[in-house]
XYZ file of C-alpha atoms in Angstrom:
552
model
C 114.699 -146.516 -44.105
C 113.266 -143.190 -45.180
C 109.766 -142.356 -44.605
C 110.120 -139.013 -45.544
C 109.206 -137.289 -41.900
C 110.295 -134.068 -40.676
C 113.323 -134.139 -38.349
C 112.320 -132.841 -34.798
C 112.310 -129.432 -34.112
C 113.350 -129.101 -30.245
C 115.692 -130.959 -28.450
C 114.827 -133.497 -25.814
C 115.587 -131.980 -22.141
C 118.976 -133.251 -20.821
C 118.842 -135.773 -17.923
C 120.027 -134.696 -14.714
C 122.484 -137.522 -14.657
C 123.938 -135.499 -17.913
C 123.883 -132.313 -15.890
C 125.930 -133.588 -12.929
C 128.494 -135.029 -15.461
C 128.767 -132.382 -17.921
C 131.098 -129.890 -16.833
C 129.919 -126.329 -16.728
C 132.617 -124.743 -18.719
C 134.827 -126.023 -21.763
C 137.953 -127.020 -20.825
C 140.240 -124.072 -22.012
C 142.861 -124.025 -24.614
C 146.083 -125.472 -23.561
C 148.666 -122.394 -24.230
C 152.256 -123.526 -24.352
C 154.577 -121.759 -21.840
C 156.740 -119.793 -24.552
C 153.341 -118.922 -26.000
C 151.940 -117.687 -23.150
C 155.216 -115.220 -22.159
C 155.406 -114.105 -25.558
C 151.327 -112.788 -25.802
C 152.054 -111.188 -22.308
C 155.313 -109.388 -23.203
C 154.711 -108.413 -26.401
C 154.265 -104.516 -27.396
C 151.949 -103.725 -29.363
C 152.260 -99.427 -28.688
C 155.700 -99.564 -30.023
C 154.138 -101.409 -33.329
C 152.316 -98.441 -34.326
C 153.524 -96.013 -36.407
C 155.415 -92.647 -35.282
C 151.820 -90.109 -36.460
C 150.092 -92.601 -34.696
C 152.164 -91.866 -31.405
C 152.502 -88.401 -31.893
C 148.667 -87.974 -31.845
C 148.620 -90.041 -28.498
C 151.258 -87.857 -26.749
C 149.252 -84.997 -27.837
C 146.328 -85.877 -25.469
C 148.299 -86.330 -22.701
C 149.155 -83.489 -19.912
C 152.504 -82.039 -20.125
C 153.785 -83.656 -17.169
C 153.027 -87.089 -18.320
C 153.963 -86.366 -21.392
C 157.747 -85.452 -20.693
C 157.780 -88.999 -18.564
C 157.224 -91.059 -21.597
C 160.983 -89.484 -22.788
C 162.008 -92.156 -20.688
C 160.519 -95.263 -21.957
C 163.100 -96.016 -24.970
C 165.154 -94.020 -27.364
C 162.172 -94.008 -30.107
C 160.322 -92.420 -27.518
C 162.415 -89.709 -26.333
C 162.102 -88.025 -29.955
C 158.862 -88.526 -30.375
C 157.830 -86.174 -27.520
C 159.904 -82.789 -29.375
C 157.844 -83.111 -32.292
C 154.270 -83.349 -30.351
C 153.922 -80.745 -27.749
C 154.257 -76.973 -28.396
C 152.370 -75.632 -25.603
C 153.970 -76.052 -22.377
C 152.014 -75.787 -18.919
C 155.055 -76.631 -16.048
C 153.724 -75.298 -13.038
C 154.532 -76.326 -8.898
C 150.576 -76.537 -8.599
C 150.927 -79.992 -10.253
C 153.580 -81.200 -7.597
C 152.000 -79.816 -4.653
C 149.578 -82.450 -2.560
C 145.850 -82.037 -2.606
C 146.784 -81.277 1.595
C 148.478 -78.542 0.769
C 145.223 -77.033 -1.247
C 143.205 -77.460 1.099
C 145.496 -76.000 3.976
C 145.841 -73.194 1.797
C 142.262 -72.381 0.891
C 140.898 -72.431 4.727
C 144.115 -69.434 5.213
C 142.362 -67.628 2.661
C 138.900 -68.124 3.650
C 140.337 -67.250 7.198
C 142.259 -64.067 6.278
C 139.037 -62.870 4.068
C 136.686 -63.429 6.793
C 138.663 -61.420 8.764
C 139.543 -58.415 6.721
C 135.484 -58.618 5.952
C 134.789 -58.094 9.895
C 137.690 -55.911 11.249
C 136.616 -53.190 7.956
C 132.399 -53.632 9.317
C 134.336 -52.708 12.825
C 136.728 -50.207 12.153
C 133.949 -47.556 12.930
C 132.568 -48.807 15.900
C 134.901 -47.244 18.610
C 133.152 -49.224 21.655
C 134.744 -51.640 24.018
C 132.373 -54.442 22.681
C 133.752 -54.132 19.034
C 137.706 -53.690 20.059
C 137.080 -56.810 22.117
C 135.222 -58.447 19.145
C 138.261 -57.427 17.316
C 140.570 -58.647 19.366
C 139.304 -62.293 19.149
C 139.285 -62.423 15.222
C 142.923 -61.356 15.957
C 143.354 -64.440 17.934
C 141.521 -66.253 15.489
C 143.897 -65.064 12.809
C 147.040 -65.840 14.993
C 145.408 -69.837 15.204
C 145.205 -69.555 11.391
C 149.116 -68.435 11.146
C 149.945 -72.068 12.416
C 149.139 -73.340 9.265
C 151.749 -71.747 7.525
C 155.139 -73.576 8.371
C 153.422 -76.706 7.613
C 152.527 -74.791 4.039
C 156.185 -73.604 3.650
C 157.527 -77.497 4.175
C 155.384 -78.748 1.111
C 156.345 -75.809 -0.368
C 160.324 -76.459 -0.198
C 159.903 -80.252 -0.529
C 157.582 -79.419 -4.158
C 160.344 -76.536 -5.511
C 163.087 -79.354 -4.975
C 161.320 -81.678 -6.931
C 159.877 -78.876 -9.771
C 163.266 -77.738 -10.506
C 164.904 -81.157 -11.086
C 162.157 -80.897 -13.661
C 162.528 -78.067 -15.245
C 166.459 -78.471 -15.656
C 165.582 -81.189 -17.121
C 163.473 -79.742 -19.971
C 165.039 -76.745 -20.309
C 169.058 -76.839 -19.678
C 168.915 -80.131 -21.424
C 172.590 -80.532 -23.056
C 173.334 -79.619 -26.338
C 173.143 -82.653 -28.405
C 169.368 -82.907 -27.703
C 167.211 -82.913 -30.745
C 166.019 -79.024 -30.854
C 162.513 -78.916 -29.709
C 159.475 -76.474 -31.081
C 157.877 -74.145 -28.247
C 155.752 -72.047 -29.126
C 153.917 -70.783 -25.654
C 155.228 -71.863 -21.952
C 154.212 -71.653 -18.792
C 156.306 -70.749 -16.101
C 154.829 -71.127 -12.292
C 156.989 -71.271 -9.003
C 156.643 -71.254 -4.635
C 159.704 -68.770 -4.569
C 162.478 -68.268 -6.409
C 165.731 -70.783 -7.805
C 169.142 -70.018 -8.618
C 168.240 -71.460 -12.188
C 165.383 -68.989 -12.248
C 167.957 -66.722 -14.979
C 168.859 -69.531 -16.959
C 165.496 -70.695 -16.946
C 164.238 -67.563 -18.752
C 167.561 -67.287 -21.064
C 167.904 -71.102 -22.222
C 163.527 -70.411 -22.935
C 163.595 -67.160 -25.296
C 167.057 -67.371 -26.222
C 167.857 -71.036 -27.304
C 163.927 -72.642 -27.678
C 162.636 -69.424 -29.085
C 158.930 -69.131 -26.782
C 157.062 -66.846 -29.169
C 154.762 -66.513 -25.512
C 156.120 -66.683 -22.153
C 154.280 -66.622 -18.631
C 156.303 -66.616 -15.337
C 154.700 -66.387 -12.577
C 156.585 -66.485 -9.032
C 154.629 -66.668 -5.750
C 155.527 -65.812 -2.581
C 158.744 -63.753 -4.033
C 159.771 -61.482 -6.467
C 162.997 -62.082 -8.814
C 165.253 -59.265 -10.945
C 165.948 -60.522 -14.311
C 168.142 -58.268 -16.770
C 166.641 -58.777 -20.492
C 169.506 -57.487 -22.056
C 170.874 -60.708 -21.685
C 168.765 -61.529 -24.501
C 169.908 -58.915 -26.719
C 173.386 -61.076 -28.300
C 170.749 -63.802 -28.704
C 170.025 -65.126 -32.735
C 166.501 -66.923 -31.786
C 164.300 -64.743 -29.913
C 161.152 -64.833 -31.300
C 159.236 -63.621 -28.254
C 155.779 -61.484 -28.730
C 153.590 -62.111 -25.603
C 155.202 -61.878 -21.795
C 153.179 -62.343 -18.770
C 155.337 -61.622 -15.472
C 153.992 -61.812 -12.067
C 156.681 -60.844 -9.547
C 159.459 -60.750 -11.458
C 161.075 -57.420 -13.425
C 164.003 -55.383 -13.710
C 164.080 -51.807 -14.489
C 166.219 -51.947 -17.495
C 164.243 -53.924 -18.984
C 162.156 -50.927 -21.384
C 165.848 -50.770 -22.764
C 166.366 -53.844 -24.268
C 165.506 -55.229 -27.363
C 163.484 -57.914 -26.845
C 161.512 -55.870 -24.691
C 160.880 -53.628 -27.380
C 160.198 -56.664 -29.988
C 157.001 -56.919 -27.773
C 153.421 -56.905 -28.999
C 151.491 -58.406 -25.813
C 152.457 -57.622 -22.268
C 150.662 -58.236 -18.929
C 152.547 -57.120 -16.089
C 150.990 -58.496 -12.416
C 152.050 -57.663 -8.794
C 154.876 -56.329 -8.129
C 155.711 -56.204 -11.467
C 152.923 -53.134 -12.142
C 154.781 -50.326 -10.735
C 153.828 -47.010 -12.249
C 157.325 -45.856 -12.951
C 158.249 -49.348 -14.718
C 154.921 -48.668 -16.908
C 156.075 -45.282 -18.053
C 159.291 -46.353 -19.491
C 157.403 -49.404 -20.873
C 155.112 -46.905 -22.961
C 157.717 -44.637 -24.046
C 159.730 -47.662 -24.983
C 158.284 -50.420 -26.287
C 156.473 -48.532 -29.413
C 155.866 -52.149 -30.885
C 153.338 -52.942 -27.944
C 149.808 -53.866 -28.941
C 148.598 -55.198 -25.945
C 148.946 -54.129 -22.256
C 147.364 -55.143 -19.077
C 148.396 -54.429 -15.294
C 146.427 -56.728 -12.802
C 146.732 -56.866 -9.327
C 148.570 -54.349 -8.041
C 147.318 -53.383 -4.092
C 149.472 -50.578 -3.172
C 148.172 -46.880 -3.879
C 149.619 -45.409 -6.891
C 149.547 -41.770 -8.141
C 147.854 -40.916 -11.327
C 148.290 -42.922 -14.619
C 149.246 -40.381 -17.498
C 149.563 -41.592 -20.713
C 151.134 -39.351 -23.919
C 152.851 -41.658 -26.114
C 152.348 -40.156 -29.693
C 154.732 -42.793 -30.891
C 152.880 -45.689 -29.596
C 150.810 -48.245 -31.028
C 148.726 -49.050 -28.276
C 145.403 -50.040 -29.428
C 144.030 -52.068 -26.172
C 144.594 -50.943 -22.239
C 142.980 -52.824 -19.162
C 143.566 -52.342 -15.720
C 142.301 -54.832 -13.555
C 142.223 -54.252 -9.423
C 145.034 -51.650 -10.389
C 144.983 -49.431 -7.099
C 145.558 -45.399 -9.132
C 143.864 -42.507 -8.277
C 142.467 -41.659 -11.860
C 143.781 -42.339 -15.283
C 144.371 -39.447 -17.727
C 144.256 -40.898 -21.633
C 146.335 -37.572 -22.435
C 147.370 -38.784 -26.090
C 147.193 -42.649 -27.094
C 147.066 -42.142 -31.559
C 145.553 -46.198 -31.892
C 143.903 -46.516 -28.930
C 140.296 -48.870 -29.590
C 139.969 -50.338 -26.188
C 140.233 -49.418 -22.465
C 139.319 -51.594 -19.538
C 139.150 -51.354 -15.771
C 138.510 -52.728 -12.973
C 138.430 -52.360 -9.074
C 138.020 -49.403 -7.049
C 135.801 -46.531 -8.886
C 138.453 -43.816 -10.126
C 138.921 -40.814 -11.916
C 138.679 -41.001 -15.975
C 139.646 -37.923 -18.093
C 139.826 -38.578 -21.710
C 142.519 -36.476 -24.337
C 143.750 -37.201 -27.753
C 142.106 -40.849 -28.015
C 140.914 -40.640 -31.988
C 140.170 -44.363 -32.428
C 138.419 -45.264 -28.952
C 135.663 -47.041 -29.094
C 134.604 -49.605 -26.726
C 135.172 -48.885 -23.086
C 134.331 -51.096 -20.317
C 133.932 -50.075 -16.560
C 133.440 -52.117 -13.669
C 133.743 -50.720 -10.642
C 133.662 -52.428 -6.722
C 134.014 -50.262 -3.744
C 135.696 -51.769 -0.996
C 137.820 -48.996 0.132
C 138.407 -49.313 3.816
C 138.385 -45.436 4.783
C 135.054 -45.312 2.923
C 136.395 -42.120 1.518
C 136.099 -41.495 -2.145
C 138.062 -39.322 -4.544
C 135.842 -37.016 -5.601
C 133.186 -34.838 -3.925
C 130.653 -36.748 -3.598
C 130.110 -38.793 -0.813
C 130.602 -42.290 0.541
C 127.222 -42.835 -0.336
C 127.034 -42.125 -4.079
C 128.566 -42.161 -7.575
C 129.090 -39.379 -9.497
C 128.792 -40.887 -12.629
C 130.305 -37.669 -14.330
C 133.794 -37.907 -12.838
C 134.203 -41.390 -15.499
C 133.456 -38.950 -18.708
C 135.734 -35.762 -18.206
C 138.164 -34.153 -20.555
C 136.960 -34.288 -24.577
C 134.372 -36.395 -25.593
C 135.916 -39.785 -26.531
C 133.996 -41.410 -29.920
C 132.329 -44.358 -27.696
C 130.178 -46.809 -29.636
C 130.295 -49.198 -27.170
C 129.847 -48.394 -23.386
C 130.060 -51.506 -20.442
C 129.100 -49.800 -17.432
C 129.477 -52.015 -13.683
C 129.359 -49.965 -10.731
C 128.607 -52.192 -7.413
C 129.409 -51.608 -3.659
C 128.233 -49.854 -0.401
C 127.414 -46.816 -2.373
C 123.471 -46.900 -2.797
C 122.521 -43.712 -4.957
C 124.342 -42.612 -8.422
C 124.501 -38.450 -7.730
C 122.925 -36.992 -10.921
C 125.820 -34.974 -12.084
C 125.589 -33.531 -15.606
C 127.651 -35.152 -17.915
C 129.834 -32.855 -19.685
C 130.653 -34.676 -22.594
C 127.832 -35.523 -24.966
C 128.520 -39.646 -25.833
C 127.592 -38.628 -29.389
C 128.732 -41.760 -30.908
C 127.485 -44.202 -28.651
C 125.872 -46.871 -30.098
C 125.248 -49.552 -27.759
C 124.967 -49.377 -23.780
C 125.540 -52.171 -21.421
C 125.001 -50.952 -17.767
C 124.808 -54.716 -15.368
C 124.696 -55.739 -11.782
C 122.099 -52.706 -11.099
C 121.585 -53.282 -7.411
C 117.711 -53.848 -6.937
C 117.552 -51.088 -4.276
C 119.008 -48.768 -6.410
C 117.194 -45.598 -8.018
C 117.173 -46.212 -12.025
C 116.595 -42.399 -13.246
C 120.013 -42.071 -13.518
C 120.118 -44.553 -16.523
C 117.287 -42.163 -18.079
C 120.026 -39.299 -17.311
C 122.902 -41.293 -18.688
C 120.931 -42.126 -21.997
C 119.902 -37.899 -22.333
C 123.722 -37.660 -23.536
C 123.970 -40.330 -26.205
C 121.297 -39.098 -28.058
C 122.424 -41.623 -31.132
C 122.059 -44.977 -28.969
C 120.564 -47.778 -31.217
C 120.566 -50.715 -28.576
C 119.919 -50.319 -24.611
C 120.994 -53.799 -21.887
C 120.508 -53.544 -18.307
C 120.786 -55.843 -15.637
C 119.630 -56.045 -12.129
C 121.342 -58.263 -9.888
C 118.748 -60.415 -8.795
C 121.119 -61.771 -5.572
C 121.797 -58.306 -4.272
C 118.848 -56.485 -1.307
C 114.929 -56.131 -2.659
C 113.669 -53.171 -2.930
C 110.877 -52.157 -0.944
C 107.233 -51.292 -2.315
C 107.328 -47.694 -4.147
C 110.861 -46.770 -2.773
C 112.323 -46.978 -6.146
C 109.103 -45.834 -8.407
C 110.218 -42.538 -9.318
C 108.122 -40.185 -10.211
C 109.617 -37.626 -12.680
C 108.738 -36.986 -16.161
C 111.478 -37.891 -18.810
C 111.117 -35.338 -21.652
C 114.206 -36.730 -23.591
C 113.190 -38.069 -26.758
C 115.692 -41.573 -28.031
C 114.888 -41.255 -31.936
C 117.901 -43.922 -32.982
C 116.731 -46.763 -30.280
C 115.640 -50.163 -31.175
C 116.800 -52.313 -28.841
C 115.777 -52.965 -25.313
C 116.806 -55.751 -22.830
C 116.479 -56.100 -19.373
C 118.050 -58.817 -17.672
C 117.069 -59.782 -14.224
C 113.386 -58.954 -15.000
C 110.334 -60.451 -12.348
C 107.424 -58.177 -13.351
C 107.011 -55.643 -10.340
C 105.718 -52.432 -10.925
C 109.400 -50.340 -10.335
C 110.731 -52.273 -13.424
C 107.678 -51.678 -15.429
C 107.708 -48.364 -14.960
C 111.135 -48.132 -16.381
C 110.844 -49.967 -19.524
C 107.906 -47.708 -19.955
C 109.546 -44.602 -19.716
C 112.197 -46.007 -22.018
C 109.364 -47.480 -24.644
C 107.443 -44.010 -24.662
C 110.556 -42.164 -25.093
C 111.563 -44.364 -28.385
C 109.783 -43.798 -31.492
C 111.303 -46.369 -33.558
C 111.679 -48.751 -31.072
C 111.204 -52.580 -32.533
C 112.319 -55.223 -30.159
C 112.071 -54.980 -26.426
C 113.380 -58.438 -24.882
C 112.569 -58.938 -21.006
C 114.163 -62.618 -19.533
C 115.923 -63.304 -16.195
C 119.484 -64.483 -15.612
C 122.742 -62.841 -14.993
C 126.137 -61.978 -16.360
C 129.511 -63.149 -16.616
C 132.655 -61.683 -17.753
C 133.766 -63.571 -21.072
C 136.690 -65.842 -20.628
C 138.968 -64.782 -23.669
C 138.086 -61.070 -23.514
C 138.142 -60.838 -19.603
C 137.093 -56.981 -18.648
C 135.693 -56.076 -22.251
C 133.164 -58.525 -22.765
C 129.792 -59.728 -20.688
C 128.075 -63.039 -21.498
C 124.479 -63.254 -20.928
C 123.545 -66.488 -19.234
C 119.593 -67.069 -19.603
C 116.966 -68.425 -16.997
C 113.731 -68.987 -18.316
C 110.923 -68.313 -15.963
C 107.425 -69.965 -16.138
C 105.338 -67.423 -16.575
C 101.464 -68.174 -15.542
C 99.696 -66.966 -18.799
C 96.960 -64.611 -16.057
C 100.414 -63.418 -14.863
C 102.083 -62.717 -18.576
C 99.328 -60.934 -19.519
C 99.021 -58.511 -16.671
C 102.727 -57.624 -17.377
C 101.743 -56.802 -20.866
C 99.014 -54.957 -20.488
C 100.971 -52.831 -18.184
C 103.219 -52.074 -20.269
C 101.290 -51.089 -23.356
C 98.789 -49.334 -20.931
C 97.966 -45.862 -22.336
C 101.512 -45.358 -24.646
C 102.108 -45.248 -28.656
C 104.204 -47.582 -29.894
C 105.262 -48.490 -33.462
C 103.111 -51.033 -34.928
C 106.375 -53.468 -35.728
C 107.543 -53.080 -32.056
C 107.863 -57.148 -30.890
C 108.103 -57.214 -27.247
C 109.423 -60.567 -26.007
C 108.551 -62.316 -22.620
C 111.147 -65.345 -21.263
């Protein structure tokens, strides 16, 4: 019978009779045995559609990528219409052991080279016995290197099964597209020439990069010459050349080369030049043994960007280089003397002395730069000057600069030692009298200065009547760095933004020895503290009523 009462709204508690009998999970479906093996076995990869698996294979590395080839026909095609870059290199093979054997030779050999150069001219029995014991030391470290050279062979057996099997592959395989691979190697092969000929001459690379450690290897590019696919712009070769190569054709198809190592020589760049007119793009990189004077006159060329980086020459004369924009180098400080270079504009210098003679190439001494011998011959049209100079030397020798930087827009001098004098930025800015935009960095990591050492006292009469940008990166607030951005500030009219922060540089990735990144590292300023700088700086000077001056 209804009586028209609410059901109950909670349920009773169970009993613990019905706890102890109640199980505590539901019994689970019963699965049939040819159910079962079919959910387990089935594949449900092979189910999606070919884009879908194409844009999987794409994540992947290359090396796991070429072992999915082997899963099932289907697959092996699917692979030769993913990937177009191509990274194959021994690294990948080689044990993390073997990388951390090698590292502790390097560290080893460095830390030796570092002490027998702070030796060399200290001619007392203590040092040559000091010396002699990092020569044992060095001799322990050479016992690592059979053990290197056995992973070595054992990876190279292994790597060129590999690349055989990518790149000799027979010729009913389904053509592949390559646009860029990546060649790197402990030694050499006896496949090495077929390697390169079956890449540019049958895949058409469009950019190549071999790189061969430990060895060098002669390959003849006129192989390449009866060839109907060579689409080849950009070569990188490290260790590996042949001195006919300037004389073929693909070799003169060229628009990008980087030569490294033994592949650098002087004489092999001069018949590149004269050459290979097509070239755009050329860079020489690590090159250790001394090599005479670069001269470059190649009215025929279009050369628009140069870099040398650690490339040991005694100077470099730009003689005559028509569609020249860029020029780069690094290493040891040498001799620049500028010709025929119409189109220059951006030039980037950075500069480490680590010379073990401590001689230098010029007159000045061991101790100093002369910052003139980097602006001789005819004034280039700069508008864009990077300017590194680190080292042992201590003092840049104020040297007049022949050539007035008339075009000059914007100057980047970084890694300013903090014990260094900074008058000879004031002398470096008297001749670019058309400079709109000033950076300067002081290395923060390298030795203080002490009180007043670096405070010069000398009036700076030279008037900047185009500058309107000032930043100094590295800046703390004592009274040497003041004094400079005062001198700058009073010399600048029409100055309107001076920006002081601290942080450091770093070369950009992509543009390597032509660009600096600034990375920022904001300081907490105590307001007492920010204001004292401020006031210090404004301190009995004129300054344009617009000027915004920036504290980080």
């Amino acid at each position: 019978m209804d009586t028209g009462a609410d059901p109950p709204r909670h349920r009773r508690l169970r009993k613990a009779s019905d706890l102890r009998t109640a199980p505590a999970y539901p019994h689970p479906k019963r699965i049939r045995p040819g159910e079962e093996h079919n959910s387990c076995c089935e594949d449900k990869i092979s189910s999606l559609p070919d884009e879908m698996l194409i844009l999987i294979i794409d994540k992947l590395d290359a090396r796991t990528a070429t072992n999915t080839t082997i899963l099932s026909k289907r697959w092996r095609d699917l692979y030769t219409h993913s990937h177009t870059c191509y990274d194959l290199t021994v690294d990948d093979i080689l044990p993390p052991r073997y990388h951390r054997l090698k590292q502790i030779v390097v560290e080893a050999e460095a830390g030796y080279e570092a002490k027998k150069n702070a030796l060399k001219s200290d001619d007392s029995d203590a040092s040559r016995d000091q010396l002699y014991s990092f020569k044992d030391w060095k001799w322990k470290v050479r016992l690592l290197t059979p053990i290197l050279q056995r992973y070595e062979r054992s990876a190279m057996r292994r790597y060129v099964k590999r690349v055989n099997a990518f790149l000799l592959a027979p010729n009913n395989v389904q053509p592949r597209s390559i646009q860029k691979l990546r060649l790197q190697a402990c030694g050499t092969s006896y496949f090495t020439d077929q390697w390169i000929t079956q890449a540019i001459g049958r895949w058409g690379v469009e950019d190549l990069e071999l790189v061969i450690d430990n060895s060098c290897w002669l390959y003849d590019f006129r192989l390449l010459d009866g060839c109907k696919n060579v689409r080849l712009k950009r070569l990188v070769l490290s260790n590996c050349y042949h001195f006919v190569a300037p004389y073929s054709l693909t070799f003169q198809r060229l628009t990008s080369l980087t030569l490294c190592k033994e592949s650098s020589r002087m004489s092999r760049v001069d018949d590149i030049l004269r050459n290979c007119v097509q070239l755009v793009d050329l860079r020489l990189k690590d090159f250790s043994c001394r090599q005479p004077a670069f001269h470059i006159f190649v009215p025929n060329s279009k050369l628009k960007s140069l870099q040398l980086d650690n490339y040991n020459t005694v100077g470099v004369y730009l003689g005559l280089v028509p569609y020249l924009e860029t020029f780069a180098c690094g290493g040891q400080p040498i001799i620049l003397h500028y010709g025929v270079v119409p189109r220059l504009r951006h030039v980037s210098l950075n500069f480490l002395q680590t010379r073990d003679d401590g001689k230098d190439d010029s007159s000045g001494s061991d101790r100093t730069y002369q910052i003139s011998k980097f602006f001789l011959g005819e004034p280039p049209p700069l508008e864009y000057l990077v300017l590194q100079l680190r080292g042992r030397q201590m003092w840049i020798e104020l040297t007049a600069i022949r050539s007035q930087l008339n075009h000059l827009k914007k100057l980047f001098i970084a890694n300013v030692p903090m014990n260094w004098d900074t008058f000879w930025i004031l002398h470096l800015l008297a001749a670019a009298p058309a400079l709109e935009s000033l950076h300067v960095h002081f290395d923060s990591k390298s030795e203080k200065a002490t009180a007043g050492s670096l405070d010069v006292q000398v009036e700076h009469h030279q008037q900047h009547h185009h500058l309107k940008e000032l930043m100094v990166i590295g800046f703390d607030g004592v009274a040497w760095q003041t004094g400079f951005v005062k001198r700058i500030m009073r010399a600048s009219p029409i100055l309107e933004r001076v920006h002081l922060l601290d942080g450091h540089v770093v070369e950009d990735e992509d543009r390597e020895l032509v660009g600096l990144d600034i990375v920022r590292r904001r300081r907490e300023w105590h307001e007492c503290e920010r204001l004292e700088v401020l006031e210090d700086l404004t301190d009995g000077i004129k300054y344009s009523p617009h000027l915004e001056i920036v504290l980080e």
